[in-house]
mmCIF file of C-alpha atoms in Angstrom:
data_model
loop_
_atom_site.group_PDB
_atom_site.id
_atom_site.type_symbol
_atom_site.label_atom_id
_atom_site.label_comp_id
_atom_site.label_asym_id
_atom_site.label_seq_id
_atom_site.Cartn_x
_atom_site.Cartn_y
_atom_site.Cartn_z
ATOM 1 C CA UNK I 1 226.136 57.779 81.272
ATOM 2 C CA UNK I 2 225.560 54.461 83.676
ATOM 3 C CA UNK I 3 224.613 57.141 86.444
ATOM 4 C CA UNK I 4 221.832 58.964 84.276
ATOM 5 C CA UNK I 5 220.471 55.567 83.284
ATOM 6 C CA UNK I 6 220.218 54.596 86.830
ATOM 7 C CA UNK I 7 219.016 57.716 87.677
ATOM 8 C CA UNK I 8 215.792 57.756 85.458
ATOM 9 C CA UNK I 9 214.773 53.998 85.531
ATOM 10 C CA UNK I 10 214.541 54.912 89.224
ATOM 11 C CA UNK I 11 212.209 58.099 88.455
ATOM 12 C CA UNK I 12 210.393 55.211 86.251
ATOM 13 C CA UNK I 13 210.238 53.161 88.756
ATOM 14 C CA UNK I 14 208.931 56.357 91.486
ATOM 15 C CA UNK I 15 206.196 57.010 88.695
ATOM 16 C CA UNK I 16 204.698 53.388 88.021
ATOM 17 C CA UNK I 17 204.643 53.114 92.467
ATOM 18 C CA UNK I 18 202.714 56.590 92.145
ATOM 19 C CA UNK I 19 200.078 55.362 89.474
ATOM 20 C CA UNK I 20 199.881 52.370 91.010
ATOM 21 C CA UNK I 21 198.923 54.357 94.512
ATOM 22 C CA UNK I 22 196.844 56.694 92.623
ATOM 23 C CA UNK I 23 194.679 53.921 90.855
ATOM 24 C CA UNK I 24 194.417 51.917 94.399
ATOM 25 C CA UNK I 25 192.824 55.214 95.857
ATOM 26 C CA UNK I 26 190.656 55.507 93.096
ATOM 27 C CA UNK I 27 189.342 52.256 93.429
ATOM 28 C CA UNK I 28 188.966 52.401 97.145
ATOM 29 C CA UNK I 29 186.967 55.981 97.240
ATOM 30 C CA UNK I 30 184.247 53.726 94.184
ATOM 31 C CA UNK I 31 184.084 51.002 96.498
ATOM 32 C CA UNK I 32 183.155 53.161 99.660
ATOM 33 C CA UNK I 33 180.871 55.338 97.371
ATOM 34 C CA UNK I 34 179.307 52.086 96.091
ATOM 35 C CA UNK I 35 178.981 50.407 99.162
ATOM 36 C CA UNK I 36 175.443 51.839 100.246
ATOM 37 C CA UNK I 37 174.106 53.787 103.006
ATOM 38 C CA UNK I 38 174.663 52.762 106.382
ATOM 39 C CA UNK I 39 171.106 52.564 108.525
ATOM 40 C CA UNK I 40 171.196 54.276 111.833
ATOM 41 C CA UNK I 41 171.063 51.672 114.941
ATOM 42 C CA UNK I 42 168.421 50.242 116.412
ATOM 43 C CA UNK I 43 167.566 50.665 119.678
ATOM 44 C CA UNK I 44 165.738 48.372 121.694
ATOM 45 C CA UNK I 45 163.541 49.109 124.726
ATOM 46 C CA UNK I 46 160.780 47.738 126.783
ATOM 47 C CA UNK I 47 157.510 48.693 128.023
ATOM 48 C CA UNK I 48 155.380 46.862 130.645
ATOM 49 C CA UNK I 49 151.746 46.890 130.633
ATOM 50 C CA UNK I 50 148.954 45.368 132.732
ATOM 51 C CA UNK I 51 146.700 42.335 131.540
ATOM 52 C CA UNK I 52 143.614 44.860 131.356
ATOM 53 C CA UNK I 53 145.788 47.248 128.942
ATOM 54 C CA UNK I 54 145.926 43.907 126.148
ATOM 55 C CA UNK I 55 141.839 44.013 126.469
ATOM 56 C CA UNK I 56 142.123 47.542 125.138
ATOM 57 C CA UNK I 57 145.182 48.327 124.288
ATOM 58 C CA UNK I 58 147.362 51.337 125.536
ATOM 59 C CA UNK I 59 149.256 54.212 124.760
ATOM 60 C CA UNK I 60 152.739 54.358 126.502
ATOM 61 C CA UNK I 61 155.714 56.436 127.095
ATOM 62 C CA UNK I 62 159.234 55.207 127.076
ATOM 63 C CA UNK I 63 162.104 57.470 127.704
ATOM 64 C CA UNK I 64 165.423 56.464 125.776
ATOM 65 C CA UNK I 65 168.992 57.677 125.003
ATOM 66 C CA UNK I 66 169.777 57.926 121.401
ATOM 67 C CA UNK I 67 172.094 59.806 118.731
ATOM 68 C CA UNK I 68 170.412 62.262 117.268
ATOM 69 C CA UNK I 69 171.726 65.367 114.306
ATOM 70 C CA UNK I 70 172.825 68.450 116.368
ATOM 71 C CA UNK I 71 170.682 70.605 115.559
ATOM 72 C CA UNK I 72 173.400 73.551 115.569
ATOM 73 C CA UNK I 73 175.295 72.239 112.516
ATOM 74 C CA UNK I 74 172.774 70.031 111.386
ATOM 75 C CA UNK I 75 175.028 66.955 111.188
ATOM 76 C CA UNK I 76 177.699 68.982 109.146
ATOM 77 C CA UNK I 77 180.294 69.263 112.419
ATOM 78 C CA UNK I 78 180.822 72.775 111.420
ATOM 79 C CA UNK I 79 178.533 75.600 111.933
ATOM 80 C CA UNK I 80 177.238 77.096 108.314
ATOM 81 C CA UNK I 81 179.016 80.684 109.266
ATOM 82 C CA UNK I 82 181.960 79.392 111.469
ATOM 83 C CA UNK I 83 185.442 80.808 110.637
ATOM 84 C CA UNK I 84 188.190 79.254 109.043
ATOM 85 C CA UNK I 85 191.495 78.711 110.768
ATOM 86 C CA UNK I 86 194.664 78.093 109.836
ATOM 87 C CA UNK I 87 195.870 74.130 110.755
ATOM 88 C CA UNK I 88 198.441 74.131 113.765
ATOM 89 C CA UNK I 89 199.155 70.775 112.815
ATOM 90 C CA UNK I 90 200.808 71.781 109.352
ATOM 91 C CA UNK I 91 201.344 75.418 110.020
ATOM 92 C CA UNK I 92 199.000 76.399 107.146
ATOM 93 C CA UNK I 93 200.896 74.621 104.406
ATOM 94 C CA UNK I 94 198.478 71.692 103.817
ATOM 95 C CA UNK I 95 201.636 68.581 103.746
ATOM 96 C CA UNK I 96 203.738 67.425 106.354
ATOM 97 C CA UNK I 97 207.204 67.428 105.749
ATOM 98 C CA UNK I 98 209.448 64.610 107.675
ATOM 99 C CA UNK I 99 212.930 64.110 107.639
ATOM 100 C CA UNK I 100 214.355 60.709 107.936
ATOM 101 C CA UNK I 101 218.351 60.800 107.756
ATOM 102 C CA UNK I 102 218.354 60.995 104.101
ATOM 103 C CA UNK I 103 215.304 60.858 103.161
ATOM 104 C CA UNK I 104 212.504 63.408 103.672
ATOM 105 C CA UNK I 105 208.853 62.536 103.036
ATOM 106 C CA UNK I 106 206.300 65.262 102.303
ATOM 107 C CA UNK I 107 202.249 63.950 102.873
ATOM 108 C CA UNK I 108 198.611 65.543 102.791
ATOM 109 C CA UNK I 109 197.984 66.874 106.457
ATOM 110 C CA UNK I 110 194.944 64.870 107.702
ATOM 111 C CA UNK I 111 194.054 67.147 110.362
ATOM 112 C CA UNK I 112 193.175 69.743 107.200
ATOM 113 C CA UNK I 113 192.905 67.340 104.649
ATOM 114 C CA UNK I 114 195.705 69.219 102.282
ATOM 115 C CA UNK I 115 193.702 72.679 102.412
ATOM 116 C CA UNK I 116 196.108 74.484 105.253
ATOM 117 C CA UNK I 117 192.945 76.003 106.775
ATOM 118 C CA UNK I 118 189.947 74.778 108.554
ATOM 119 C CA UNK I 119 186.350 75.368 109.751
ATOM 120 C CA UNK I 120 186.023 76.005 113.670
ATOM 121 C CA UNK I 121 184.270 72.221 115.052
ATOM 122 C CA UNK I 122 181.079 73.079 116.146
ATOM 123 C CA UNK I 123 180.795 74.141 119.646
ATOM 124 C CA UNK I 124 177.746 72.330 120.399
ATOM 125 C CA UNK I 125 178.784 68.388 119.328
ATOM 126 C CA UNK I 126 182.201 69.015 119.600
ATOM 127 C CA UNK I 127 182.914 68.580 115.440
ATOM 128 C CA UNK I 128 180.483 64.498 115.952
ATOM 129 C CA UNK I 129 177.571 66.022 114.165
ATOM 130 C CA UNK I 130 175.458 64.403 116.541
ATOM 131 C CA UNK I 131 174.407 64.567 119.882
ATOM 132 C CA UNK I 132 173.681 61.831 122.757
ATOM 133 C CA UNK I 133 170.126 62.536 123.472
ATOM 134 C CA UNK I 134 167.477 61.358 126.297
ATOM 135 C CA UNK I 135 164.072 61.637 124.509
ATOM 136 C CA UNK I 136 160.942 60.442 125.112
ATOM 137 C CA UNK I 137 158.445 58.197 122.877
ATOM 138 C CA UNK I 138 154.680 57.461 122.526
ATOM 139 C CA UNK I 139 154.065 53.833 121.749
ATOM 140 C CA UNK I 140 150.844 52.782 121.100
ATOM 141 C CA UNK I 141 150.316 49.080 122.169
ATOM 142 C CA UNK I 142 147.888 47.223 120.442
ATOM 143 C CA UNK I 143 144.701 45.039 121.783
ATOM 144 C CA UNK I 144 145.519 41.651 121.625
ATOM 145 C CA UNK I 145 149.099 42.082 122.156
ATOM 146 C CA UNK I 146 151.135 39.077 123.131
ATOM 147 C CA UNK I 147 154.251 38.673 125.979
ATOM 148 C CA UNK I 148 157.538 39.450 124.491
ATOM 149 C CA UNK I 149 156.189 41.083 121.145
ATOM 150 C CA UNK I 150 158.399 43.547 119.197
ATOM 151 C CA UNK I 151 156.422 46.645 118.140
ATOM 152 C CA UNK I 152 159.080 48.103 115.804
ATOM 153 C CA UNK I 153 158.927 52.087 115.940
ATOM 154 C CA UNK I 154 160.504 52.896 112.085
ATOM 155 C CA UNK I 155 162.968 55.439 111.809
ATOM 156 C CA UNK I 156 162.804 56.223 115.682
ATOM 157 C CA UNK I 157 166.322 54.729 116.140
ATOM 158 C CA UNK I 158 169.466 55.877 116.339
ATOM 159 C CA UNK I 159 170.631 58.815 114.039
ATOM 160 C CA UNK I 160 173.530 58.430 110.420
ATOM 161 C CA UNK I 161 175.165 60.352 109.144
ATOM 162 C CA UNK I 162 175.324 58.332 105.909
ATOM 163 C CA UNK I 163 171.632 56.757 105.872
ATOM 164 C CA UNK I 164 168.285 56.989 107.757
ATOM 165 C CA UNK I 165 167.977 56.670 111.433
ATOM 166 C CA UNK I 166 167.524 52.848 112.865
ATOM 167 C CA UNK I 167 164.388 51.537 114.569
ATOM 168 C CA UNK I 168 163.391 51.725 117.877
ATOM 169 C CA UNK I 169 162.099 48.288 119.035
ATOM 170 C CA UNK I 170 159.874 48.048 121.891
ATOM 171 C CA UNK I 171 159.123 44.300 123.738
ATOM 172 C CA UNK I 172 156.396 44.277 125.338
ATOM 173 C CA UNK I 173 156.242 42.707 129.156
ATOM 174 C CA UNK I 174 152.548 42.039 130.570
ATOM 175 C CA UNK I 175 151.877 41.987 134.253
ATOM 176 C CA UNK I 176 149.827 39.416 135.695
ATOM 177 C CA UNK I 177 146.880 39.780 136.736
ATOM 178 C CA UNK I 178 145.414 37.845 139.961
ATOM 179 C CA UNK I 179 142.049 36.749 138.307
ATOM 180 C CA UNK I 180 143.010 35.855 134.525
ATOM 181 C CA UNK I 181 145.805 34.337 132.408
ATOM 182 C CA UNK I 182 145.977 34.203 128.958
ATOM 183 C CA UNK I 183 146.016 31.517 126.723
ATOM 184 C CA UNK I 184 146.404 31.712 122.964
ATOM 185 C CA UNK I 185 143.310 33.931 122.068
ATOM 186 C CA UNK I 186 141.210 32.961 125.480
ATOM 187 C CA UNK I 187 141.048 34.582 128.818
ATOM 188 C CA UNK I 188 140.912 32.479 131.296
ATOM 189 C CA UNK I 189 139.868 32.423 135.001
ATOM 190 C CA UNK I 190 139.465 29.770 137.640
ATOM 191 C CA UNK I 191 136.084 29.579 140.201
ATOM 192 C CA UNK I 192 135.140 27.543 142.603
ATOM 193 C CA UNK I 193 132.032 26.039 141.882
ATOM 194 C CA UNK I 194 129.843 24.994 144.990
#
């Protein structure tokens, strides 16, 4: 009959949109595992030092906020041993029915991802997997060292979860001193000569 026709060139129709979705979400989850690691942020800081220290050079201390794993989950947002729960959002089920007039729509539940049942967040980062941290640094400036210099500090950056941690970059501010000024590789000084 014209009815049953209609009927399956519609579940046709139903089946080519759901390959077609299917094949778009393949291609989507190669492109984001293709795409790389992302690097942690850099963070940048600065240090002040007096004329004397570029003579010698220096070690200093800068204190900084940064992102950094928690160290109770270890980045994973759940705790190894944590219990699982049953979703509230989808009562368990792992889809979320909705009923338009006629038409009800069943998806994944994203608060579970589909599996009904969840891992407690961890307590400590709140389910991040990383914590805002103040921290303190050792930065050894070198002799010789010019104004506004960026002593890059590798992998002492921000924290990712998908990559290493960023650089910390450290410029460099000289004091002056009431004697000498610098210029290029000379020292300089001005006396009265009688």
């Amino acid at each position: 009959t014209k009815a049953s026709q209609d009927m399956r060139s519609f579940d046709e129709i139903l089946k080519e949109f759901e390959e077609f979705f299917r094949m778009d979400t393949k291609r989507t989850s190669t492109t984001n595992s293709n795409s790389g690691k992302l690097k942690g942020r850099d963070i940048h800081s600065e240090v002040e030092i007096d004329f004397m220290d570029v003579v010698r050079g220096v070690q200093k201390q800068v204190e900084i906020q940064k992102y950094s794993m928690c160290e109770g989950c270890k980045g994973q947002r759940t705790r190894q041993n944590a219990q699982k729960v049953k979703c509230g959002k989808c009562d368990g089920r792992g889809i979320i029915v909705e009923d338009h007039n006629q038409m009800v729509t069943q998806e994944k539940c994203d608060a579970c991802n589909g599996q009904g049942e969840y891992k407690q967040a961890c307590q400590d980062c709140n389910g991040a997997g990383i914590q805002l941290l103040t921290v303190r640094e050792h930065v050894n400036v070198p002799k010789g060292v010019f104004e506004n210099v960026n002593l890059r500090m590798a992998g002492k950056g921000n924290w990712s979860q998908h990559g290493s941690p960023g650089d910390l970059m450290i410029k460099v501010k000289i004091r002056a001193h009431p004697l000498f000024r610098r210029d290029g590789s000379n020292i300089l000084t001005e006396r009265y000569i009688t």
